[in-house]
Coordinates of C-alpha atoms in Angstrom, one line a residue:
X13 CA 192.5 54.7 148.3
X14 CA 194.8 52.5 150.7
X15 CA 196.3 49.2 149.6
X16 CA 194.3 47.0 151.0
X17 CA 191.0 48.3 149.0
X18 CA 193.0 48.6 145.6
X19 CA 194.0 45.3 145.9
X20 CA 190.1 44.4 146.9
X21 CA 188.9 46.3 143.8
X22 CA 191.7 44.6 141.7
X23 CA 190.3 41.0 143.1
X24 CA 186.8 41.9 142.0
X25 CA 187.7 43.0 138.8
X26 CA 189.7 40.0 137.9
X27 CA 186.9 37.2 139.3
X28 CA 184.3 39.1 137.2
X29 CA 186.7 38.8 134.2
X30 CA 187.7 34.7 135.0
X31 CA 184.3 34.1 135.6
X32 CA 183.4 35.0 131.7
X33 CA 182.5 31.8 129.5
X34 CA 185.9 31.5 127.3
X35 CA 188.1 28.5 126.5
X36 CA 189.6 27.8 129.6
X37 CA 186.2 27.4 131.3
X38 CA 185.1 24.8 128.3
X39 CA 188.9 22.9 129.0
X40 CA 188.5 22.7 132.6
X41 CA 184.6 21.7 132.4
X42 CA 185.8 19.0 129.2
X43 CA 188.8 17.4 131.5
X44 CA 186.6 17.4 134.7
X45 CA 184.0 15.4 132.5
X46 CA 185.6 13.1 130.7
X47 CA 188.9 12.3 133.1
X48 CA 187.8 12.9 136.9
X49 CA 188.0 15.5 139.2
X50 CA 191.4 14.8 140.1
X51 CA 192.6 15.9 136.5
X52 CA 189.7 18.6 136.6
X53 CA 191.4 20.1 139.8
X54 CA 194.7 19.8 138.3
X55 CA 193.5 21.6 135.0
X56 CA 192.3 24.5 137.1
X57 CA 195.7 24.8 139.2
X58 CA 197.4 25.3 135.6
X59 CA 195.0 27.6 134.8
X60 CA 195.8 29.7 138.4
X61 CA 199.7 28.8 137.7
X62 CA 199.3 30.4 133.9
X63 CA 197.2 33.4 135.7
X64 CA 199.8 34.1 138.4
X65 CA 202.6 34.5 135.1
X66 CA 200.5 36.8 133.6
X67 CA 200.2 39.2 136.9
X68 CA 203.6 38.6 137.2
X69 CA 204.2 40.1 133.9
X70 CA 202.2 42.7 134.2
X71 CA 203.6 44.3 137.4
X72 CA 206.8 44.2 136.8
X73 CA 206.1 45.9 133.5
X74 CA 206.8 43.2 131.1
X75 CA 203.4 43.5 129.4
X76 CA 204.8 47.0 128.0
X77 CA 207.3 45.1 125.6
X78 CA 204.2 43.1 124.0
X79 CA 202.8 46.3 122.6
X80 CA 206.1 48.2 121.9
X81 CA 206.9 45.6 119.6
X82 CA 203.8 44.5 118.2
X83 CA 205.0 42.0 116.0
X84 CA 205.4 40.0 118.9
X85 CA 202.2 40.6 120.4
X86 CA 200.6 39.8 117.4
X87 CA 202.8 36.5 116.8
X88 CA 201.4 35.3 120.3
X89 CA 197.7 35.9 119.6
X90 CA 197.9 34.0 116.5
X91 CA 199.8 30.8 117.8
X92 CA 197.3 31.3 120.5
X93 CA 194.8 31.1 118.5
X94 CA 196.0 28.5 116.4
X95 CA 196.8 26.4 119.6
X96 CA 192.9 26.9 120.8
X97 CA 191.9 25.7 117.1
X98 CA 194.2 22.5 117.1
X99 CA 192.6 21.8 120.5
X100 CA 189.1 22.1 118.9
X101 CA 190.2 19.4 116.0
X102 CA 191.3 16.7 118.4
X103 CA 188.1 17.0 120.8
X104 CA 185.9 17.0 117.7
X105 CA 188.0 14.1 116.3
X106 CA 187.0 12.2 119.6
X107 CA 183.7 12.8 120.0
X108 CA 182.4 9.8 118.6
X109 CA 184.7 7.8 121.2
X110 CA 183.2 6.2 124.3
X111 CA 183.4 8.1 127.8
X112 CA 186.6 6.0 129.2
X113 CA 188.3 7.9 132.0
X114 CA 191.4 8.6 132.5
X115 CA 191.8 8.7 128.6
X116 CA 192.5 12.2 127.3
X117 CA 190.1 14.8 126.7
X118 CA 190.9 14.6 122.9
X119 CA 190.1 10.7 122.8
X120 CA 193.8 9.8 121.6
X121 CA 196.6 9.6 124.6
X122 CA 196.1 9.1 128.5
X123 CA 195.4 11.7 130.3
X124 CA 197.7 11.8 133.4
X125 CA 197.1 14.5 136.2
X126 CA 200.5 16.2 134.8
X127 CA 199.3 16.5 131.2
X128 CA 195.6 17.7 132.4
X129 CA 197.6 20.2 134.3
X130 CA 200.1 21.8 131.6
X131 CA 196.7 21.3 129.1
X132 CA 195.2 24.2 131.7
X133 CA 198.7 25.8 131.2
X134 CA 198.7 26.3 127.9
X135 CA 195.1 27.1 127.5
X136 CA 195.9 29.7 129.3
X137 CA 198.5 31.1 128.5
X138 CA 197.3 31.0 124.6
X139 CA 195.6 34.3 124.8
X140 CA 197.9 37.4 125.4
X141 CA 195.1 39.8 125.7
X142 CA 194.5 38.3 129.1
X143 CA 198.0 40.0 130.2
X144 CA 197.0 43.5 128.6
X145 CA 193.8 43.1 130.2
X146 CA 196.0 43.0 133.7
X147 CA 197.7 45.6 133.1
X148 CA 195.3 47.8 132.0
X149 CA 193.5 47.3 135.1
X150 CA 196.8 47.5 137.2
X151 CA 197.2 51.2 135.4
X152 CA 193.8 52.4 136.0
X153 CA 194.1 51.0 140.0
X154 CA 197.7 51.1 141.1
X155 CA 198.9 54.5 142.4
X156 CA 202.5 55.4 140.9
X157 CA 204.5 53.9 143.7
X158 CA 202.5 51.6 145.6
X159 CA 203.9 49.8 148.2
X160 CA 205.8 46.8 148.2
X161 CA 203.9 44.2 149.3
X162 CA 201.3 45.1 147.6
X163 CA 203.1 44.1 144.2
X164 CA 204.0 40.6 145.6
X165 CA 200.1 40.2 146.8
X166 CA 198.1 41.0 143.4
X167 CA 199.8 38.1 141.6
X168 CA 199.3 35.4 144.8
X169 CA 195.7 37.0 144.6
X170 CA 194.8 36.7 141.3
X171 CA 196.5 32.7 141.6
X172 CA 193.6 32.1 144.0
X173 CA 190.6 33.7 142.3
X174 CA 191.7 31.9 138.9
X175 CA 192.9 28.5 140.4
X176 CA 189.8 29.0 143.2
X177 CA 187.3 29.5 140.4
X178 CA 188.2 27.1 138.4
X179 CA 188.3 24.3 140.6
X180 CA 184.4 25.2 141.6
X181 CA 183.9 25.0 137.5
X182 CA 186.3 21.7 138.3
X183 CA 184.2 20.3 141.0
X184 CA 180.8 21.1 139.6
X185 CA 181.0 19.5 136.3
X186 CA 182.8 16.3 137.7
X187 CA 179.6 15.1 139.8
X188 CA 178.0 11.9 139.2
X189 CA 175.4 14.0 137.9
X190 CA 177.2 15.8 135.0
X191 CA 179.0 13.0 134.5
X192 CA 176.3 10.9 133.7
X193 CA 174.7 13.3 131.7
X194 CA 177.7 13.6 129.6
X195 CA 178.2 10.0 128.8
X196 CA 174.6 10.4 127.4
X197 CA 175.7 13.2 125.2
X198 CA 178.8 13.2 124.8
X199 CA 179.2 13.3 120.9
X200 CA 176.8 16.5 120.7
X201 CA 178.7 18.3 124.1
X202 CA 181.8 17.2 122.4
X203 CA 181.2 19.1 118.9
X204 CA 179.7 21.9 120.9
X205 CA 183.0 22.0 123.2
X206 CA 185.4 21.7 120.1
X207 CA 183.1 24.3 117.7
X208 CA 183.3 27.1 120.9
X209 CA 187.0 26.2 121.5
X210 CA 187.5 26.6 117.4
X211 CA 185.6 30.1 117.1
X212 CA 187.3 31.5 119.9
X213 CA 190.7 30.5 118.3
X214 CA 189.7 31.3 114.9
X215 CA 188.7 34.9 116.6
X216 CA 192.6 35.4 118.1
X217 CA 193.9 34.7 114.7
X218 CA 191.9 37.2 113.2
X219 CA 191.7 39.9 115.5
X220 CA 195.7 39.5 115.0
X221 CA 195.4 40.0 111.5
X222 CA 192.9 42.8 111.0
X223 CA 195.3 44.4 113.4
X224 CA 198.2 44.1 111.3
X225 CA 196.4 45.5 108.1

């Protein structure tokens, strides 16, 4: 296989896996709802920033150290997971609120384009599994010595497909359309948002656990 389809099959693999419902796509759909699709697009650049550091990782090998020393991998997942809950608490804690843009998406401080983008940052960067998941894909695809420019084109890659996908997720939900339809219902899409962003945090934590014991 030459470089230019391994990358391809790499970039195909990756979309299909960003495209998966999760809690960065409930973040970016939240701040592109409630802000305004500046802070939307922002949110999804964070998210293509935090994807680009996980490539990053995982070619140059980094990823290995996360399951040699699992304590550390573990210790990851669960402040992950307890980041993702902590989110959940403030959106739910704001639901009742009034749509007001340009407030945050938890209801409590201004949301600036900066703080919607280091929010998409941290979402996703709060799940390690998404840098063994690259490198397990980089294992199965990469040949043993591939060539150069190939390693500095699968992290640039993967930036677009996560930053590219989530600004469409960005753009989408942000319409006058959803927009409306969320100031409608925003106390049951809020609790919805907030119980899915809670489950999936409370799921890190114990996957973290039961892999411990």
């Amino acid at each position: 296989m030459d470089a230019l389809a391994i990358l391809a099959s790499i970039v195909a693999a990756m979309a299909i896996g960003a495209m998966s419902p999760g809690p960065s796509f409930v973040l970016v759909s939240r701040i592109a709802l409630s802000s305004s699709r500046t802070h939307g697009l922002a949110s999804a650049l964070g998210m293509g920033v935090g994807g680009l550091i996980f490539a990053s990782l995982a070619v140059l090998g980094l990823t290995a150290l996360l399951m040699q020393f699992e304590w550390l991998y573990l210790a990851f997942k669960v402040m992950g997971g307890l980041y993702l809950v902590y989110m959940a608490y403030r959106i739910c804690r704001g639901a009742s609120a009034p749509l007001d843009t340009g407030k945050s998406v938890h209801g409590a401080k201004e949301m600036t384009v900066q703080r919607a983008f280091f929010v998409g940052l941290i979402t996703q960067l709060s799940n390690p599994k998404t840098s063994i998941f690259y490198a397990s894909i980089f294992a199965a695809v990469l040949p043993a010595d591939p060539v150069k420019w190939l390693l500095f084109a699968i992290p640039a890659s993967l930036f677009l497909v996560e930053a590219g996908w989530y600004s469409i997720v960005a753009l989408t939900f942000s319409g006058f359309r959803m927009r409306a339809l969320y100031g409608r219902l925003k106390k049951w899409l809020d609790y919805t948002a907030g119980t899915v962003m809670g489950l999936l945090g409370t799921k890190l934590i114990i996957e973290a656990f039961n892999r411990k014991i």
